[in-house]
Coordinates of C-alpha atoms in Angstrom, one line a residue:
M1 CA 185.7 193.8 101.5
G2 CA 185.7 194.7 105.2
N3 CA 182.0 195.1 105.2
E4 CA 181.6 191.6 103.6
E5 CA 183.9 190.1 106.3
N6 CA 181.9 191.9 109.0
R7 CA 178.6 190.6 107.6
F8 CA 180.1 187.0 107.4
E9 CA 181.4 187.2 111.0
K10 CA 177.9 188.4 112.2
R11 CA 176.3 185.5 110.3
Q12 CA 178.7 183.1 111.9
D13 CA 178.2 184.6 115.4
K14 CA 174.4 184.3 114.9
K15 CA 174.8 180.7 113.7
N16 CA 176.9 179.9 116.7
I17 CA 174.4 181.6 119.1
N18 CA 171.6 179.6 117.5
K19 CA 173.6 176.4 117.8
K20 CA 174.4 177.1 121.5
S21 CA 170.7 177.9 122.0
L22 CA 169.8 174.6 120.5
V23 CA 172.4 172.8 122.7
K24 CA 170.9 174.6 125.8
R25 CA 167.4 173.5 124.7
I26 CA 168.6 169.9 124.3
I27 CA 170.3 170.0 127.7
L28 CA 167.1 171.4 129.2
G29 CA 165.1 168.7 127.5
A30 CA 167.5 166.1 128.9
L31 CA 167.2 167.6 132.3
A32 CA 163.5 167.6 132.1
F33 CA 163.6 164.0 131.0
I34 CA 166.0 163.3 133.8
L35 CA 164.2 165.1 136.6
I36 CA 160.6 164.4 135.4
F37 CA 161.3 160.7 135.6
F38 CA 164.2 160.3 137.9
I39 CA 163.8 163.0 140.6
S40 CA 161.2 160.5 141.7
I41 CA 164.2 158.7 143.2
F42 CA 166.5 161.7 143.2
G43 CA 168.2 161.8 139.8
Y44 CA 169.1 160.2 136.6
F45 CA 172.3 159.4 134.6
Y46 CA 176.0 159.7 134.8
F47 CA 177.1 163.0 133.4
K48 CA 180.8 163.5 132.5
Y49 CA 181.0 167.0 133.9
G50 CA 183.3 169.2 131.9
S51 CA 182.9 167.1 128.8
F52 CA 179.1 166.8 128.9
L53 CA 178.4 170.1 127.1
G54 CA 181.0 169.3 124.5
E55 CA 179.6 165.9 123.9
V56 CA 176.1 167.2 123.5
F57 CA 177.4 170.0 121.1
N58 CA 179.1 167.3 119.0
I59 CA 175.9 165.2 118.9
V60 CA 173.9 168.1 117.6
K61 CA 176.3 169.6 115.1
D62 CA 173.8 168.2 112.5
V63 CA 170.7 167.5 114.5
K64 CA 168.9 165.6 111.7
Q65 CA 171.8 163.2 111.3
D66 CA 173.5 162.9 114.7
V67 CA 170.6 162.7 117.2
I68 CA 169.4 159.1 117.2
K69 CA 165.8 158.5 116.2
V70 CA 163.7 157.1 119.0
E71 CA 160.2 155.6 118.6
E72 CA 160.1 152.7 121.1
P73 CA 159.1 153.2 124.7
I74 CA 161.8 153.0 127.3
N75 CA 161.6 151.4 130.8
V76 CA 164.0 152.7 133.4
L77 CA 164.3 151.3 136.9
L78 CA 164.9 154.1 139.5
L79 CA 166.5 153.1 142.8
G80 CA 166.7 155.4 145.7
M81 CA 169.4 154.0 148.0
D82 CA 169.2 154.1 151.8
I83 CA 171.9 153.1 154.3
G84 CA 171.2 149.6 155.6
D85 CA 173.9 149.5 158.3
T86 CA 173.8 152.9 160.0
S87 CA 177.0 152.1 161.8
D88 CA 178.9 152.0 158.5
V89 CA 177.7 154.7 156.1
S90 CA 180.6 154.0 153.7
N91 CA 179.4 150.4 153.2
K92 CA 177.5 150.7 149.9
D93 CA 176.8 147.0 149.9
A94 CA 174.8 147.4 153.0
K95 CA 172.3 149.7 151.3
R96 CA 168.7 148.9 150.6
T97 CA 166.4 150.4 148.1
D98 CA 164.3 152.9 150.1
T99 CA 162.4 153.9 146.9
I100 CA 161.7 151.8 143.8
I101 CA 160.1 153.3 140.7
L102 CA 159.7 152.0 137.2
A103 CA 159.6 154.9 134.7
N104 CA 158.0 154.2 131.4
F105 CA 158.1 156.8 128.6
D106 CA 156.6 156.5 125.1
P107 CA 158.3 159.0 122.8
I108 CA 155.5 158.8 120.2
T109 CA 152.6 159.6 122.5
K110 CA 154.8 161.7 124.8
E111 CA 153.2 159.9 127.8
A112 CA 155.1 158.9 130.9
K113 CA 154.1 156.6 133.7
L114 CA 155.9 156.4 137.0
I115 CA 155.0 153.2 138.9
S116 CA 156.0 153.1 142.5
I117 CA 156.7 149.7 144.1
P118 CA 156.2 149.8 147.9
R119 CA 159.4 148.6 149.6
D120 CA 157.4 146.0 151.6
T121 CA 156.1 144.3 148.5
R122 CA 156.4 140.5 149.0
V123 CA 158.5 138.7 146.5
K124 CA 160.2 135.3 146.3
I125 CA 164.0 135.2 146.6
G126 CA 165.6 131.8 146.6
G127 CA 162.2 130.3 147.2
K128 CA 161.6 132.3 150.3
S129 CA 159.3 135.2 150.9
Q130 CA 161.1 138.5 151.3
K131 CA 160.4 142.2 151.1
I132 CA 161.6 143.7 147.8
N133 CA 163.8 146.2 149.6
A134 CA 165.9 143.3 150.9
A135 CA 166.7 142.3 147.3
Y136 CA 169.5 144.7 146.7
P137 CA 171.8 143.5 149.5
I138 CA 171.2 139.9 148.3
G139 CA 171.6 140.2 144.6
G140 CA 172.3 143.8 143.7
E141 CA 170.5 145.8 141.0
K142 CA 170.4 142.7 138.8
L143 CA 168.0 141.0 141.2
V144 CA 165.9 144.1 141.8
K145 CA 165.6 144.6 138.0
Q146 CA 164.5 141.0 137.6
L147 CA 161.9 141.2 140.3
V148 CA 160.4 144.4 139.1
G149 CA 160.3 143.1 135.6
N150 CA 158.5 140.0 136.8
I151 CA 156.0 142.0 138.8
L152 CA 155.1 144.5 136.0
G153 CA 155.7 142.1 133.0
V154 CA 158.2 144.4 131.2
K155 CA 161.7 144.4 130.1
V156 CA 163.7 146.9 132.1
D157 CA 166.1 148.7 129.7
Y158 CA 168.2 150.7 132.1
V159 CA 168.9 151.3 135.8
V160 CA 169.5 154.5 137.7
K161 CA 170.8 154.7 141.3
V162 CA 171.1 157.7 143.6
D163 CA 171.4 158.1 147.4
Y164 CA 170.1 160.8 149.7
E165 CA 173.3 162.8 149.4
G166 CA 172.6 163.1 145.7
F167 CA 169.0 163.9 146.3
R168 CA 169.8 166.7 148.6
G169 CA 172.3 168.1 146.1
I170 CA 169.9 168.0 143.2
I171 CA 167.1 169.8 145.1
D172 CA 169.5 172.5 146.2
A173 CA 170.8 172.8 142.6
I174 CA 167.3 173.6 141.3
G175 CA 166.7 176.1 144.1
G176 CA 164.5 174.1 146.4
I177 CA 160.7 173.3 146.4
D178 CA 157.8 174.9 148.2
M179 CA 155.4 172.4 149.8
Y180 CA 152.2 172.7 151.8
I181 CA 152.3 170.5 154.9
E182 CA 149.1 168.6 155.3
Q183 CA 149.7 166.9 158.6
D184 CA 152.1 167.2 161.6
M185 CA 155.4 165.5 161.0
N186 CA 157.6 164.8 164.0
Y187 CA 160.1 162.0 163.9
D188 CA 163.7 161.6 165.2
D189 CA 166.2 158.8 164.4
P190 CA 169.5 159.7 166.1
G191 CA 171.1 156.6 164.5
Q192 CA 170.7 158.2 161.0
D193 CA 170.9 161.8 162.3
L194 CA 167.4 162.2 160.9
H195 CA 165.2 164.8 162.5
I196 CA 161.8 165.6 160.9
H197 CA 159.7 168.5 162.2
F198 CA 157.0 170.1 160.1
N199 CA 153.7 171.7 161.3
K200 CA 150.3 171.1 159.6
G201 CA 149.1 174.1 157.6
E202 CA 152.5 175.6 156.9
T203 CA 153.9 176.2 153.4
V204 CA 157.6 175.4 153.8
H205 CA 160.5 176.1 151.4
L206 CA 162.4 172.8 151.3
D207 CA 166.1 172.9 150.6
G208 CA 167.8 169.6 150.0
K209 CA 168.0 168.5 153.6
K210 CA 164.4 169.5 154.4
A211 CA 163.2 167.8 151.2
E212 CA 164.9 164.6 152.3
E213 CA 163.0 164.8 155.6
F214 CA 159.7 165.4 153.9
F215 CA 160.4 162.6 151.4
R216 CA 161.3 160.0 154.0
W217 CA 158.6 160.7 156.7
R218 CA 156.3 157.8 157.5
K219 CA 155.4 158.1 161.2
N220 CA 155.8 160.3 164.3
N221 CA 157.6 159.6 167.5
D222 CA 154.3 158.9 169.3
G223 CA 153.4 156.2 166.7
T224 CA 150.8 158.3 164.9
G225 CA 151.3 159.1 161.2
L226 CA 150.3 157.5 157.9
V227 CA 147.4 155.1 158.1
N228 CA 148.5 153.1 155.1
G229 CA 152.2 153.2 155.8
D230 CA 154.3 153.1 152.7
V231 CA 151.4 153.5 150.3
D232 CA 150.5 156.9 151.9
R233 CA 154.2 157.7 152.0
I234 CA 154.3 157.2 148.2
K235 CA 151.4 159.6 147.8
N236 CA 153.3 162.3 149.7
Q237 CA 156.3 161.6 147.4
Q238 CA 154.2 161.9 144.3
K239 CA 153.0 165.4 145.5
F240 CA 156.6 166.3 145.9
I241 CA 157.5 165.0 142.5
N242 CA 154.7 167.1 140.9
A243 CA 156.2 170.2 142.6
V244 CA 159.7 169.3 141.3
I245 CA 158.3 168.8 137.7
D246 CA 156.8 172.3 137.9
K247 CA 160.2 173.7 139.0
V248 CA 162.2 171.8 136.4
L249 CA 159.9 172.9 133.5
S250 CA 160.3 176.5 134.5
V251 CA 162.5 178.8 132.5
S252 CA 164.7 179.5 135.5
T253 CA 166.1 175.9 135.5
I254 CA 168.2 176.5 132.4
T255 CA 170.5 178.9 134.3
K256 CA 171.3 176.1 136.8
I257 CA 172.4 173.4 134.2
D258 CA 176.1 173.5 135.2
S259 CA 175.4 173.0 139.0
I260 CA 172.9 170.3 138.3
A261 CA 175.3 168.5 136.0
E262 CA 178.0 168.6 138.6
I263 CA 175.7 167.1 141.2
L264 CA 174.6 164.4 138.9
N265 CA 178.2 163.5 138.0
K266 CA 179.1 163.0 141.7
N267 CA 176.0 161.1 142.9
I268 CA 174.2 159.3 140.1
E269 CA 175.0 155.8 138.8
T270 CA 173.5 154.5 135.5
N271 CA 174.1 152.5 132.4
I272 CA 172.1 154.8 130.1
P273 CA 174.3 156.0 127.1
L274 CA 174.6 159.7 126.4
D275 CA 173.1 159.5 122.9
V276 CA 170.0 157.8 124.3
T277 CA 169.7 160.4 127.0
V278 CA 169.9 163.3 124.5
A279 CA 167.4 161.6 122.1
Y280 CA 164.8 160.9 124.8
G281 CA 165.6 164.3 126.4
L282 CA 164.4 166.1 123.3
K283 CA 161.2 164.1 123.5
G284 CA 160.9 164.8 127.2
L285 CA 161.1 168.5 126.4
E286 CA 157.8 168.1 124.4
T287 CA 156.1 166.2 127.2
D288 CA 153.1 168.0 128.8
K289 CA 152.8 167.6 132.6
N290 CA 149.2 166.3 132.1
N291 CA 150.8 163.3 130.2
I292 CA 152.8 162.3 133.3
K293 CA 150.9 159.7 135.3
M294 CA 152.0 158.6 138.7
M295 CA 150.7 155.3 140.1
T296 CA 151.4 152.7 142.7
L297 CA 151.5 149.0 142.3
P298 CA 147.9 147.9 143.3
G299 CA 147.7 145.8 146.4
E300 CA 147.3 146.0 150.2
G301 CA 149.2 145.5 153.4
K302 CA 148.8 142.1 155.1
Y303 CA 150.4 140.1 157.8
V304 CA 151.8 136.8 156.6
G305 CA 152.7 135.0 159.8
N306 CA 154.3 137.7 162.0
V307 CA 155.7 139.7 159.0
S308 CA 153.9 142.7 157.4
Y309 CA 154.0 142.6 153.6
Y310 CA 152.5 144.6 150.8
I311 CA 150.6 142.0 148.6
P312 CA 150.0 142.9 145.0
D313 CA 146.4 142.6 143.7
E314 CA 146.7 140.0 140.9
K315 CA 143.7 141.3 138.8
A316 CA 144.6 145.0 139.1
T317 CA 148.3 144.3 138.4
K318 CA 147.4 142.4 135.3
E319 CA 145.5 145.5 134.1
L320 CA 148.5 147.7 134.9
R321 CA 150.7 145.3 132.8
S322 CA 148.3 145.8 130.0
Q323 CA 148.6 149.6 130.3
L324 CA 152.4 149.3 130.1
N325 CA 152.4 146.9 127.2
S326 CA 149.7 148.1 124.8
S327 CA 149.0 151.2 122.7
N328 CA 146.0 152.5 120.8
L329 CA 148.2 154.1 118.2
S330 CA 147.3 153.2 114.6
G331 CA 150.1 151.4 112.9
R332 CA 151.8 150.3 116.1
K333 CA 151.2 146.8 117.3
N334 CA 152.0 147.8 120.9
V335 CA 154.5 149.7 122.9
I336 CA 156.7 146.7 123.7
P337 CA 160.2 147.4 122.2
S338 CA 160.9 145.2 119.3
A339 CA 164.4 144.8 120.7
A340 CA 162.9 143.2 123.8
R341 CA 161.1 140.7 121.7
G342 CA 164.3 139.8 120.0
D343 CA 165.9 139.1 123.4
L344 CA 163.4 136.3 124.2
S345 CA 164.4 132.7 123.4
I346 CA 161.3 130.7 122.4
K347 CA 160.6 127.0 121.6
V348 CA 157.4 126.1 119.7
L349 CA 156.2 122.5 119.9
N350 CA 153.6 121.1 117.6
C351 CA 151.4 118.8 119.7
T352 CA 149.0 118.0 116.9
K353 CA 149.0 115.9 113.7
I354 CA 148.9 119.0 111.5
N355 CA 152.1 119.2 109.6
G356 CA 154.0 122.5 109.6
L357 CA 152.0 124.1 112.4
A358 CA 155.0 125.0 114.6
A359 CA 157.0 126.2 111.5
N360 CA 154.1 128.5 110.6
V361 CA 154.0 130.0 114.1
Q362 CA 157.8 130.3 114.0
K363 CA 157.5 132.4 110.8
Q364 CA 154.9 134.6 112.3
L365 CA 156.9 135.1 115.4
N366 CA 159.9 136.1 113.4
E367 CA 157.9 138.7 111.5
N368 CA 156.8 140.1 114.8
G369 CA 160.3 140.7 116.0
Y370 CA 161.1 137.4 117.8
D371 CA 164.4 136.3 116.4
K372 CA 165.3 133.3 118.6
V373 CA 162.6 130.7 117.8
D374 CA 163.1 127.0 117.6
V375 CA 160.5 124.4 116.6
G376 CA 159.8 120.7 117.4
N377 CA 157.1 118.2 118.2
G378 CA 155.4 117.4 121.5
D379 CA 153.0 114.9 123.0
P380 CA 149.5 115.2 121.6
R381 CA 147.2 117.6 123.6
E382 CA 143.8 119.2 123.2
K383 CA 144.5 122.6 124.7
S384 CA 147.3 125.0 123.8
E385 CA 149.5 126.3 126.5
I386 CA 152.4 128.8 127.0
L387 CA 155.0 128.1 129.7
I388 CA 157.1 131.1 130.7
K389 CA 160.3 131.2 132.7
D390 CA 159.4 134.3 134.6
E391 CA 156.8 137.1 134.5
S392 CA 158.8 139.5 132.3
S393 CA 157.7 137.6 129.2
R394 CA 154.0 137.3 130.1
A395 CA 153.0 140.6 128.6
F396 CA 154.6 139.7 125.2
M397 CA 152.6 136.5 125.0
E398 CA 149.3 138.0 126.2
N399 CA 149.8 140.8 123.6
D400 CA 150.9 138.7 120.6
L401 CA 149.1 135.4 121.0
K402 CA 145.6 134.5 121.9
I403 CA 146.5 131.5 124.0
E404 CA 144.9 132.3 127.4
N405 CA 146.5 129.4 129.3
I406 CA 149.9 130.9 130.4
K407 CA 151.7 129.2 133.2
N408 CA 154.9 130.0 135.2
G409 CA 157.7 127.5 135.1
I410 CA 159.2 125.4 132.3
S411 CA 159.8 121.8 133.3
S412 CA 163.0 119.9 132.2
K413 CA 160.7 117.8 129.9
Y414 CA 160.5 120.7 127.6
D415 CA 163.8 122.5 128.3
G416 CA 166.4 120.3 130.0
N417 CA 169.2 122.9 129.8
G418 CA 167.2 126.0 130.8
T419 CA 167.7 127.5 127.4
Y420 CA 164.3 129.0 126.8
D421 CA 162.3 131.9 128.2
V422 CA 159.1 130.7 126.6
V423 CA 157.8 127.3 125.5
I424 CA 154.6 127.3 123.4
L425 CA 152.6 124.1 123.2
L426 CA 150.3 124.1 120.2
G427 CA 147.2 121.9 120.8
K428 CA 144.2 120.9 118.7
D429 CA 142.4 124.2 119.6
F430 CA 145.1 126.3 117.9
K431 CA 143.9 127.5 114.5
N432 CA 146.2 130.2 113.2
F433 CA 148.7 132.7 114.6
G434 CA 146.7 135.0 116.9
E435 CA 143.5 132.9 116.6
M436 CA 142.0 130.0 118.6
K437 CA 139.2 127.7 117.5

């Protein structure tokens, strides 16, 4: 009897060890997911330190049942916060977004894209031209989210924010990063207590403080530095991110989980639910580094009046939108989340004498995941046209309809109450859903 009890206890101990090992693997996957995508701007989501391990353990008691299934791509806006008013470091409202990255991850293909948005990118805020890094003090993360969605033509699912204090802590927690210095870096800003000094040709071990200096450097005290300003700064950051990815994916990182979780808890703000993090974290664990692509919003620096802006290249940006919103996978229409389609409010107007044309398009839209579709009649027209409230819906329309004429702005003639995100005007050239004459 005693031998049976001992064998049972050993089986239970082995089972618990396996379960703990699985929990550790899931946490490592989540950390890989976190740091692969979010170290780009210094971190990821809000851990409840002390309860995090228990919550994950509960989620994976029965992995097949409790870990949510994820098949749709996810878009996460990553905001690295800088102090706007150096005289008041406690004033969070004064902060600007020093780094803006859209992280796109497809759990089916295991592909990740990190798109950096230069902080000088010109956008319209209240009808006036502004640099995108001025958006946060004006309208918070909601405005930044809207602007990035408009630029890239995607629905932003979640937002992650971290400041440089969090960045330093995270880099220290993973044991620092070794970087080769490609050019002299000498810059001092006493107002921010920022002093950057690296010599060309050195390989330097960067702790959190030194990593911040490397990450932020743009020019030297004598005015020399990066030829292309923020674009070249982003290239330096991407090299740093690659080094971080290598470190995070190393076996040694798993021993640092507790300290990383504590840092994340103190310094990261996000609205990503824990179950979503764990589910995508498991997928992130399977991601090969070669499937992580880093890119920058295409464009160039230009002066508009006396102000230097980064102006997106319309043609190249359209191609980037297509990359973010299409997939070659058989059996998947595209990588736009169906839930995002369901969020759009659409009005279809029949501008022909063909009875039931708008109703037919409504039916097809419903079948493709668009739940909020109204129909009506419009003034007769030859050419079909799509009117969109903002750029975030353009990719949907380009992907799902063959109507090439897509315009920004919906007049009160078609939407007096501002109810709709999209108005589709069906002209005589419209044949069937997805076809044009």
